[in-house]
PDB file of C-alpha atoms in Angstrom:
ATOM      1  CA  MET A 589     -37.514  20.775   7.231  1.00  0.00           C
ATOM      2  CA  THR A 590     -39.102  18.481   9.177  1.00  0.00           C
ATOM      3  CA  THR A 591     -37.383  16.760  11.825  1.00  0.00           C
ATOM      4  CA  THR A 592     -38.284  12.687  11.930  1.00  0.00           C
ATOM      5  CA  LEU A 593     -37.610  10.794  15.551  1.00  0.00           C
ATOM      6  CA  THR A 594     -35.820   7.901  15.240  1.00  0.00           C
ATOM      7  CA  GLU A 595     -36.115   6.856  18.555  1.00  0.00           C
ATOM      8  CA  PRO A 596     -39.058   4.978  20.268  1.00  0.00           C
ATOM      9  CA  VAL A 597     -41.325   6.424  22.247  1.00  0.00           C
ATOM     10  CA  PRO A 598     -41.787   4.601  25.573  1.00  0.00           C
ATOM     11  CA  PRO A 599     -45.637   4.103  26.562  1.00  0.00           C
ATOM     12  CA  VAL A 600     -47.029   5.398  29.230  1.00  0.00           C
ATOM     13  CA  ALA A 601     -47.682   3.602  32.621  1.00  0.00           C
ATOM     14  CA  ALA A 602     -50.722   2.467  33.288  1.00  0.00           C
ATOM     15  CA  ALA A 603     -52.473   4.510  36.098  1.00  0.00           C
ATOM     16  CA  ARG A 604     -52.131   1.102  39.305  1.00  0.00           C
ATOM     17  CA  ILE A 605     -56.664   1.000  40.092  1.00  0.00           C
ATOM     18  CA  PRO A 606     -56.163   0.488  43.483  1.00  0.00           C
ATOM     19  CA  GLU A 607     -57.570  -2.867  44.760  1.00  0.00           C
ATOM     20  CA  PRO A 608     -61.050  -2.840  46.403  1.00  0.00           C
ATOM     21  CA  ALA A 609     -60.957  -3.759  50.507  1.00  0.00           C
ATOM     22  CA  ALA A 610     -62.074  -7.057  51.678  1.00  0.00           C
ATOM     23  CA  ARG A 611     -65.701  -6.796  53.886  1.00  0.00           C
ATOM     24  CA  ILE A 612     -64.846  -6.459  56.965  1.00  0.00           C
ATOM     25  CA  GLY A 613     -66.299 -10.248  59.134  1.00  0.00           C
ATOM     26  CA  LEU A 614     -67.612  -9.922  62.178  1.00  0.00           C
ATOM     27  CA  ARG A 615     -64.605 -10.771  63.922  1.00  0.00           C
ATOM     28  CA  LYS A 616     -63.313  -7.527  63.208  1.00  0.00           C
ATOM     29  CA  THR A 617     -66.985  -5.798  63.490  1.00  0.00           C
ATOM     30  CA  PHE A 618     -66.652  -7.071  66.700  1.00  0.00           C
ATOM     31  CA  GLU A 619     -62.567  -6.094  67.592  1.00  0.00           C
ATOM     32  CA  ASN A 620     -63.384  -2.472  65.485  1.00  0.00           C
ATOM     33  CA  THR A 621     -66.365  -1.975  68.618  1.00  0.00           C
ATOM     34  CA  LEU A 622     -64.565  -2.814  71.468  1.00  0.00           C
ATOM     35  CA  THR A 623     -61.361  -1.029  70.191  1.00  0.00           C
ATOM     36  CA  LEU A 624     -63.516   1.977  69.674  1.00  0.00           C
ATOM     37  CA  ALA A 625     -65.223   1.456  72.766  1.00  0.00           C
ATOM     38  CA  TYR A 626     -61.650   1.304  74.567  1.00  0.00           C
ATOM     39  CA  ARG A 627     -61.886   5.188  72.725  1.00  0.00           C
ATOM     40  CA  GLY A 628     -64.979   6.116  74.612  1.00  0.00           C
ATOM     41  CA  LEU A 629     -63.420   5.186  77.952  1.00  0.00           C
ATOM     42  CA  LEU A 630     -60.034   7.109  77.075  1.00  0.00           C
ATOM     43  CA  LYS A 631     -62.577  10.540  76.715  1.00  0.00           C
ATOM     44  CA  ILE A 632     -64.309   9.044  80.038  1.00  0.00           C
ATOM     45  CA  LYS A 633     -60.842   9.615  82.030  1.00  0.00           C
ATOM     46  CA  HIS A 634     -59.973  12.699  80.256  1.00  0.00           C
ATOM     47  CA  ASN A 635     -62.769  14.268  79.868  1.00  0.00           C
ATOM     48  CA  PRO A 636     -63.968  13.725  84.006  1.00  0.00           C
ATOM     49  CA  GLU A 637     -67.431  15.999  84.166  1.00  0.00           C
ATOM     50  CA  GLN A 638     -69.318  13.503  82.020  1.00  0.00           C
ATOM     51  CA  LEU A 639     -69.225  11.480  84.809  1.00  0.00           C
ATOM     52  CA  PHE A 640     -71.089  14.741  86.409  1.00  0.00           C
ATOM     53  CA  ASP A 641     -74.774  13.316  85.894  1.00  0.00           C
ATOM     54  CA  VAL A 642     -74.000   9.391  86.603  1.00  0.00           C
ATOM     55  CA  VAL A 643     -71.709  11.092  89.883  1.00  0.00           C
ATOM     56  CA  ILE A 644     -74.264  14.185  91.375  1.00  0.00           C
ATOM     57  CA  GLN A 645     -77.866  12.341  89.686  1.00  0.00           C
ATOM     58  CA  PRO A 646     -78.157   9.344  91.648  1.00  0.00           C
ATOM     59  CA  VAL A 647     -77.125  10.708  94.915  1.00  0.00           C
ATOM     60  CA  ILE A 648     -79.020  13.776  94.722  1.00  0.00           C
ATOM     61  CA  PHE A 649     -81.883  12.376  93.630  1.00  0.00           C
ATOM     62  CA  THR A 650     -82.251   9.658  96.141  1.00  0.00           C
ATOM     63  CA  LEU A 651     -81.716  12.453  99.133  1.00  0.00           C
ATOM     64  CA  MET A 652     -83.732  14.558  97.578  1.00  0.00           C
ATOM     65  CA  PHE A 653     -86.637  12.123  96.386  1.00  0.00           C
ATOM     66  CA  THR A 654     -86.551  10.128 100.241  1.00  0.00           C
ATOM     67  CA  TYR A 655     -86.729  12.982 102.514  1.00  0.00           C
ATOM     68  CA  ILE A 656     -89.821  14.993 100.474  1.00  0.00           C
ATOM     69  CA  PHE A 657     -91.630  11.763  99.692  1.00  0.00           C
ATOM     70  CA  GLY A 658     -91.188   9.553 102.882  1.00  0.00           C
ATOM     71  CA  GLY A 659     -92.822  10.719 104.712  1.00  0.00           C
ATOM     72  CA  ALA A 660     -96.005  11.410 103.023  1.00  0.00           C
ATOM     73  CA  ILE A 661     -95.799   7.728 101.499  1.00  0.00           C
ATOM     74  CA  SER A 662     -94.950   5.373 103.679  1.00  0.00           C
ATOM     75  CA  GLY A 663     -95.233   6.830 107.035  1.00  0.00           C
ATOM     76  CA  ASP A 664     -91.053   7.308 107.849  1.00  0.00           C
ATOM     77  CA  VAL A 665     -88.122   7.410 105.380  1.00  0.00           C
ATOM     78  CA  LYS A 666     -87.304   3.871 106.340  1.00  0.00           C
ATOM     79  CA  SER A 667     -90.309   1.772 104.759  1.00  0.00           C
ATOM     80  CA  TYR A 668     -89.568   4.555 101.995  1.00  0.00           C
ATOM     81  CA  LEU A 669     -86.298   3.471 101.022  1.00  0.00           C
ATOM     82  CA  PRO A 670     -87.715  -0.367  99.271  1.00  0.00           C
ATOM     83  CA  VAL A 671     -90.646   1.607  96.710  1.00  0.00           C
ATOM     84  CA  ILE A 672     -87.914   5.001  96.284  1.00  0.00           C
ATOM     85  CA  ILE A 673     -84.227   2.901  95.132  1.00  0.00           C
ATOM     86  CA  PRO A 674     -85.573   1.132  93.003  1.00  0.00           C
ATOM     87  CA  GLY A 675     -87.412   3.135  91.456  1.00  0.00           C
ATOM     88  CA  ILE A 676     -84.485   5.710  90.874  1.00  0.00           C
ATOM     89  CA  LEU A 677     -81.937   3.376  89.631  1.00  0.00           C
ATOM     90  CA  VAL A 678     -84.077   2.463  87.187  1.00  0.00           C
ATOM     91  CA  GLN A 679     -85.276   6.640  86.717  1.00  0.00           C
ATOM     92  CA  THR A 680     -81.428   7.237  86.328  1.00  0.00           C
ATOM     93  CA  VAL A 681     -80.267   4.853  84.543  1.00  0.00           C
ATOM     94  CA  VAL A 682     -82.775   5.425  81.904  1.00  0.00           C
ATOM     95  CA  MET A 683     -82.328   8.411  81.448  1.00  0.00           C
ATOM     96  CA  THR A 684     -78.442   8.416  81.001  1.00  0.00           C
ATOM     97  CA  SER A 685     -78.398   6.400  78.480  1.00  0.00           C
ATOM     98  CA  VAL A 686     -80.128  10.127  76.914  1.00  0.00           C
ATOM     99  CA  VAL A 687     -75.878  10.941  76.209  1.00  0.00           C
ATOM    100  CA  THR A 688     -75.521   7.899  74.418  1.00  0.00           C
ATOM    101  CA  GLY A 689     -77.322  10.234  71.869  1.00  0.00           C
ATOM    102  CA  VAL A 690     -76.346  14.066  72.334  1.00  0.00           C
ATOM    103  CA  GLN A 691     -72.866  12.247  72.861  1.00  0.00           C
ATOM    104  CA  LEU A 692     -72.977  10.501  69.736  1.00  0.00           C
ATOM    105  CA  LYS A 693     -73.837  14.297  67.699  1.00  0.00           C
ATOM    106  CA  GLU A 694     -71.680  15.785  69.318  1.00  0.00           C
ATOM    107  CA  ASP A 695     -68.520  13.841  67.766  1.00  0.00           C
ATOM    108  CA  MET A 696     -70.585  14.095  64.433  1.00  0.00           C
ATOM    109  CA  GLU A 697     -70.707  17.752  64.900  1.00  0.00           C
ATOM    110  CA  LYS A 698     -67.454  17.690  65.436  1.00  0.00           C
ATOM    111  CA  GLY A 699     -65.724  15.823  62.497  1.00  0.00           C
ATOM    112  CA  VAL A 700     -65.147  12.743  63.772  1.00  0.00           C
ATOM    113  CA  PHE A 701     -66.758  10.491  61.713  1.00  0.00           C
ATOM    114  CA  ASP A 702     -65.567  11.800  58.989  1.00  0.00           C
ATOM    115  CA  ARG A 703     -62.294  11.090  60.471  1.00  0.00           C
ATOM    116  CA  PHE A 704     -63.598   7.249  61.525  1.00  0.00           C
ATOM    117  CA  LYS A 705     -64.238   6.995  57.051  1.00  0.00           C
ATOM    118  CA  SER A 706     -61.205   7.472  56.536  1.00  0.00           C
ATOM    119  CA  LEU A 707     -59.766   4.234  57.932  1.00  0.00           C
ATOM    120  CA  PRO A 708     -59.315   0.540  57.074  1.00  0.00           C
ATOM    121  CA  ILE A 709     -62.269  -0.625  60.215  1.00  0.00           C
ATOM    122  CA  ALA A 710     -66.104  -1.316  60.297  1.00  0.00           C
ATOM    123  CA  ARG A 711     -68.065   2.255  59.177  1.00  0.00           C
ATOM    124  CA  ILE A 712     -70.700   0.660  62.316  1.00  0.00           C
ATOM    125  CA  ALA A 713     -67.825   0.527  64.549  1.00  0.00           C
ATOM    126  CA  ALA A 714     -67.813   4.247  65.256  1.00  0.00           C
ATOM    127  CA  LEU A 715     -71.374   3.429  66.438  1.00  0.00           C
ATOM    128  CA  SER A 716     -71.654   0.140  68.477  1.00  0.00           C
ATOM    129  CA  GLY A 717     -68.557   1.361  70.114  1.00  0.00           C
ATOM    130  CA  ALA A 718     -69.470   4.629  71.729  1.00  0.00           C
ATOM    131  CA  LEU A 719     -72.679   2.599  72.802  1.00  0.00           C
ATOM    132  CA  THR A 720     -71.636   0.093  74.292  1.00  0.00           C
ATOM    133  CA  ALA A 721     -68.739   2.499  76.515  1.00  0.00           C
ATOM    134  CA  ASP A 722     -71.271   4.358  78.001  1.00  0.00           C
ATOM    135  CA  MET A 723     -72.883   0.784  79.452  1.00  0.00           C
ATOM    136  CA  VAL A 724     -70.410   1.994  82.068  1.00  0.00           C
ATOM    137  CA  ARG A 725     -71.586   4.645  82.779  1.00  0.00           C
ATOM    138  CA  TYR A 726     -74.310   2.717  83.413  1.00  0.00           C
ATOM    139  CA  GLY A 727     -72.598   0.456  86.145  1.00  0.00           C
ATOM    140  CA  ILE A 728     -71.633   3.182  87.999  1.00  0.00           C
ATOM    141  CA  ALA A 729     -75.278   5.148  88.194  1.00  0.00           C
ATOM    142  CA  SER A 730     -76.886   1.963  88.650  1.00  0.00           C
ATOM    143  CA  VAL A 731     -73.983   1.605  91.983  1.00  0.00           C
ATOM    144  CA  LEU A 732     -74.309   4.798  93.062  1.00  0.00           C
ATOM    145  CA  THR A 733     -78.157   4.559  94.039  1.00  0.00           C
ATOM    146  CA  VAL A 734     -78.007   1.307  95.323  1.00  0.00           C
ATOM    147  CA  VAL A 735     -74.607   2.665  98.203  1.00  0.00           C
ATOM    148  CA  MET A 736     -76.215   5.522  98.538  1.00  0.00           C
ATOM    149  CA  GLY A 737     -79.864   3.876  99.691  1.00  0.00           C
ATOM    150  CA  PHE A 738     -77.951   1.060 101.674  1.00  0.00           C
ATOM    151  CA  ILE A 739     -76.137   4.168 103.593  1.00  0.00           C
ATOM    152  CA  MET A 740     -79.446   5.962 104.288  1.00  0.00           C
ATOM    153  CA  GLY A 741     -80.794   1.730 105.700  1.00  0.00           C
ATOM    154  CA  TYR A 742     -81.704  -0.090 102.840  1.00  0.00           C
ATOM    155  CA  ARG A 743     -80.729  -3.432 102.869  1.00  0.00           C
ATOM    156  CA  PRO A 744     -82.109  -5.632  99.879  1.00  0.00           C
ATOM    157  CA  GLU A 745     -81.095  -8.957  98.438  1.00  0.00           C
ATOM    158  CA  PRO A 746     -77.932  -9.043  97.626  1.00  0.00           C
ATOM    159  CA  ALA A 747     -78.177 -10.913  94.449  1.00  0.00           C
ATOM    160  CA  GLY A 748     -81.474  -9.075  93.584  1.00  0.00           C
ATOM    161  CA  VAL A 749     -78.677  -6.316  93.276  1.00  0.00           C
ATOM    162  CA  LEU A 750     -76.830  -7.604  90.683  1.00  0.00           C
ATOM    163  CA  LEU A 751     -79.603  -9.277  88.755  1.00  0.00           C
ATOM    164  CA  ALA A 752     -81.365  -5.871  88.741  1.00  0.00           C
ATOM    165  CA  VAL A 753     -79.042  -3.299  88.374  1.00  0.00           C
ATOM    166  CA  LEU A 754     -77.722  -6.061  85.082  1.00  0.00           C
ATOM    167  CA  LEU A 755     -81.165  -5.722  83.738  1.00  0.00           C
ATOM    168  CA  VAL A 756     -81.059  -2.334  84.130  1.00  0.00           C
ATOM    169  CA  VAL A 757     -77.825  -1.629  82.430  1.00  0.00           C
ATOM    170  CA  ALA A 758     -79.292  -3.914  79.805  1.00  0.00           C
ATOM    171  CA  CYS A 759     -82.152  -2.108  79.320  1.00  0.00           C
ATOM    172  CA  SER A 760     -80.986   1.209  79.275  1.00  0.00           C
ATOM    173  CA  PHE A 761     -78.851  -0.005  76.108  1.00  0.00           C
ATOM    174  CA  ALA A 762     -81.514  -0.975  74.664  1.00  0.00           C
ATOM    175  CA  THR A 763     -82.780   2.705  75.494  1.00  0.00           C
ATOM    176  CA  SER A 764     -79.160   4.067  74.083  1.00  0.00           C
ATOM    177  CA  TRP A 765     -79.918   2.648  70.438  1.00  0.00           C
ATOM    178  CA  ILE A 766     -83.157   4.797  70.446  1.00  0.00           C
ATOM    179  CA  TRP A 767     -81.444   8.041  71.114  1.00  0.00           C
ATOM    180  CA  ALA A 768     -78.578   6.420  69.316  1.00  0.00           C
ATOM    181  CA  PHE A 769     -80.968   6.932  65.572  1.00  0.00           C
ATOM    182  CA  PHE A 770     -81.801  10.988  67.176  1.00  0.00           C
ATOM    183  CA  GLY A 771     -78.584  11.525  66.829  1.00  0.00           C
ATOM    184  CA  VAL A 772     -78.158  10.472  64.285  1.00  0.00           C
ATOM    185  CA  ILE A 773     -81.031  11.947  62.326  1.00  0.00           C
ATOM    186  CA  ALA A 774     -81.540  15.399  64.689  1.00  0.00           C
ATOM    187  CA  ASN A 775     -79.576  18.507  63.633  1.00  0.00           C
ATOM    188  CA  LYS A 776     -78.293  19.620  66.895  1.00  0.00           C
ATOM    189  CA  ALA A 777     -77.511  17.856  69.878  1.00  0.00           C
ATOM    190  CA  SER A 778     -79.236  20.186  71.779  1.00  0.00           C
ATOM    191  CA  ALA A 779     -81.816  18.807  69.618  1.00  0.00           C
ATOM    192  CA  VAL A 780     -81.295  15.878  70.721  1.00  0.00           C
ATOM    193  CA  GLN A 781     -82.115  16.925  74.453  1.00  0.00           C
ATOM    194  CA  GLY A 782     -85.511  17.402  73.368  1.00  0.00           C
ATOM    195  CA  TYR A 783     -86.193  15.453  71.641  1.00  0.00           C
ATOM    196  CA  SER A 784     -85.696  12.806  75.415  1.00  0.00           C
ATOM    197  CA  MET A 785     -86.932  14.473  77.880  1.00  0.00           C
ATOM    198  CA  LEU A 786     -89.867  14.917  75.626  1.00  0.00           C
ATOM    199  CA  VAL A 787     -90.201  11.908  76.235  1.00  0.00           C
ATOM    200  CA  MET A 788     -88.506  10.309  79.100  1.00  0.00           C
ATOM    201  CA  PHE A 789     -89.801  12.360  80.795  1.00  0.00           C
ATOM    202  CA  PRO A 790     -93.312  11.116  80.904  1.00  0.00           C
ATOM    203  CA  LEU A 791     -92.403   7.511  80.728  1.00  0.00           C
ATOM    204  CA  THR A 792     -90.084   7.653  84.210  1.00  0.00           C
ATOM    205  CA  PHE A 793     -92.071  10.247  85.995  1.00  0.00           C
ATOM    206  CA  ALA A 794     -96.237   7.853  84.977  1.00  0.00           C
ATOM    207  CA  SER A 795     -95.015   5.683  85.909  1.00  0.00           C
ATOM    208  CA  PRO A 796     -94.957   3.845  90.053  1.00  0.00           C
ATOM    209  CA  ALA A 797     -90.799   4.439  90.359  1.00  0.00           C
ATOM    210  CA  PHE A 798     -92.427   7.092  93.370  1.00  0.00           C
ATOM    211  CA  VAL A 799     -95.732   6.668  94.315  1.00  0.00           C
ATOM    212  CA  PRO A 800     -97.537   3.249  94.534  1.00  0.00           C
ATOM    213  CA  LYS A 801     -99.939   2.641  91.174  1.00  0.00           C
ATOM    214  CA  GLU A 802    -102.904   2.324  93.675  1.00  0.00           C
ATOM    215  CA  THR A 803    -103.144   6.287  94.331  1.00  0.00           C
ATOM    216  CA  MET A 804    -103.543   7.767  90.966  1.00  0.00           C
ATOM    217  CA  PRO A 805    -106.069   7.827  88.682  1.00  0.00           C
ATOM    218  CA  GLY A 806    -107.656   5.477  86.659  1.00  0.00           C
ATOM    219  CA  TRP A 807    -106.797   6.163  83.326  1.00  0.00           C
ATOM    220  CA  LEU A 808    -103.058   7.083  84.527  1.00  0.00           C
ATOM    221  CA  GLN A 809    -103.039   3.330  85.979  1.00  0.00           C
ATOM    222  CA  ALA A 810    -104.411   2.181  82.673  1.00  0.00           C
ATOM    223  CA  PHE A 811    -101.032   4.279  81.059  1.00  0.00           C
ATOM    224  CA  ILE A 812     -99.281   2.577  84.231  1.00  0.00           C
ATOM    225  CA  ASP A 813     -99.936  -0.604  82.768  1.00  0.00           C
ATOM    226  CA  VAL A 814     -98.220  -0.535  79.582  1.00  0.00           C
ATOM    227  CA  ASN A 815     -95.827   1.560  80.502  1.00  0.00           C
ATOM    228  CA  PRO A 816     -92.865  -0.128  79.779  1.00  0.00           C
ATOM    229  CA  VAL A 817     -90.869   1.749  82.128  1.00  0.00           C
ATOM    230  CA  SER A 818     -93.077   0.469  85.210  1.00  0.00           C
ATOM    231  CA  HIS A 819     -92.641  -3.317  83.743  1.00  0.00           C
ATOM    232  CA  LEU A 820     -88.736  -2.363  84.806  1.00  0.00           C
ATOM    233  CA  VAL A 821     -89.168  -0.487  87.785  1.00  0.00           C
ATOM    234  CA  TRP A 822     -92.064  -3.412  89.178  1.00  0.00           C
ATOM    235  CA  ALA A 823     -89.170  -6.220  88.198  1.00  0.00           C
ATOM    236  CA  CYS A 824     -85.411  -4.491  89.603  1.00  0.00           C
ATOM    237  CA  ARG A 825     -88.390  -4.497  92.536  1.00  0.00           C
ATOM    238  CA  ASP A 826     -89.075  -7.381  93.138  1.00  0.00           C
ATOM    239  CA  LEU A 827     -85.978  -8.408  92.545  1.00  0.00           C
ATOM    240  CA  MET A 828     -83.784  -5.940  95.132  1.00  0.00           C
ATOM    241  CA  ASN A 829     -86.649  -7.040  97.589  1.00  0.00           C
ATOM    242  CA  SER A 830     -87.390 -10.070  97.867  1.00  0.00           C
ATOM    243  CA  GLY A 831     -84.987 -11.501  94.944  1.00  0.00           C
ATOM    244  CA  HIS A 832     -87.970 -12.874  92.791  1.00  0.00           C
ATOM    245  CA  ILE A 833     -87.991 -13.431  89.184  1.00  0.00           C
ATOM    246  CA  GLY A 834     -91.046 -12.371  88.742  1.00  0.00           C
ATOM    247  CA  ILE A 835     -92.897 -12.299  84.692  1.00  0.00           C
ATOM    248  CA  HIS A 836     -91.687  -8.156  84.911  1.00  0.00           C
ATOM    249  CA  VAL A 837     -88.728  -9.085  84.480  1.00  0.00           C
ATOM    250  CA  LEU A 838     -90.048 -10.725  81.733  1.00  0.00           C
ATOM    251  CA  TRP A 839     -91.426  -8.327  80.027  1.00  0.00           C
ATOM    252  CA  SER A 840     -88.213  -5.559  81.016  1.00  0.00           C
ATOM    253  CA  LEU A 841     -86.500  -8.015  78.386  1.00  0.00           C
ATOM    254  CA  VAL A 842     -89.347  -8.425  76.150  1.00  0.00           C
ATOM    255  CA  GLY A 843     -89.264  -4.445  75.401  1.00  0.00           C
ATOM    256  CA  ALA A 844     -85.884  -4.254  75.485  1.00  0.00           C
ATOM    257  CA  ALA A 845     -85.579  -7.103  72.330  1.00  0.00           C
ATOM    258  CA  ALA A 846     -88.105  -5.091  70.880  1.00  0.00           C
ATOM    259  CA  ILE A 847     -87.283  -1.327  71.244  1.00  0.00           C
ATOM    260  CA  VAL A 848     -83.259  -2.792  69.286  1.00  0.00           C
ATOM    261  CA  ALA A 849     -85.163  -4.305  66.621  1.00  0.00           C
ATOM    262  CA  VAL A 850     -86.537  -1.238  65.555  1.00  0.00           C
ATOM    263  CA  PHE A 851     -84.226   1.003  66.665  1.00  0.00           C
ATOM    264  CA  ALA A 852     -81.109  -0.085  65.454  1.00  0.00           C
ATOM    265  CA  PRO A 853     -81.040  -1.616  61.824  1.00  0.00           C
ATOM    266  CA  LEU A 854     -83.171   2.446  61.947  1.00  0.00           C
ATOM    267  CA  THR A 855     -80.515   3.541  63.375  1.00  0.00           C
ATOM    268  CA  VAL A 856     -77.760   1.478  61.082  1.00  0.00           C
ATOM    269  CA  ARG A 857     -79.033   2.440  58.020  1.00  0.00           C
ATOM    270  CA  ALA A 858     -79.845   6.089  58.484  1.00  0.00           C
ATOM    271  CA  TYR A 859     -75.704   6.033  60.573  1.00  0.00           C
ATOM    272  CA  MET A 860     -74.557   4.215  57.020  1.00  0.00           C
ATOM    273  CA  ARG A 861     -76.170   7.305  55.250  1.00  0.00           C
ATOM    274  CA  ARG A 862     -74.332   9.427  56.490  1.00  0.00           C
ATOM    275  CA  ALA A 863     -70.783   7.908  57.007  1.00  0.00           C
TER     276      ALA A 863
END
């Protein structure tokens, strides 16, 4: 015996398809970048040990190199300060930019970027925010280096110091794109540290940062002439000692722009593939 249904069967409700998120514009991306840059500053506030390198390194390097090389190169410490302080400024801040890539990789390993992926923000903001926040660290390292030199008797041009600090911070921001790229593609944070030391030590020490170029062999002088760190050292030396804006300022800015032009797209592309 069969039973016939007389009541109409209600239609099955169609599953609601979520609407695609609206494209995030440039203004929103900029706002997201500033928000995540603020997150980077809060990280520094709650983990002040992140400032150890930018606080301790300028003090130790300035004292050590000045008193070790001062008498041998310039005859006395005071005469060596106009040579070493701009060199220490460049070396310290440029080396500090390496931490950007290391911390970026550590955040990726902890899954922080996976959390960012679930938020309605521009994906590139996590990357650009981290790099922007690190400019504060570069500024701290620059100020401490100049203050150490002033305490030891260095008397630079005030306006030149300001321009030199801005130039070094801008160039270090450009350099940080290199380490951000390695931070994205490397397997471990320690690998980023290894790559960066392999590149930065020859560039910073094979430069006029600590000793005049004329005291070095001819083949090394040829390398120094094309070393981008050398032009940054000469530019800062001209600005801080005499307030002169020379051709090395232009070469430094051109080099920084070239680094950003090459590594920013590479970093963003590698990051987008992982994000």
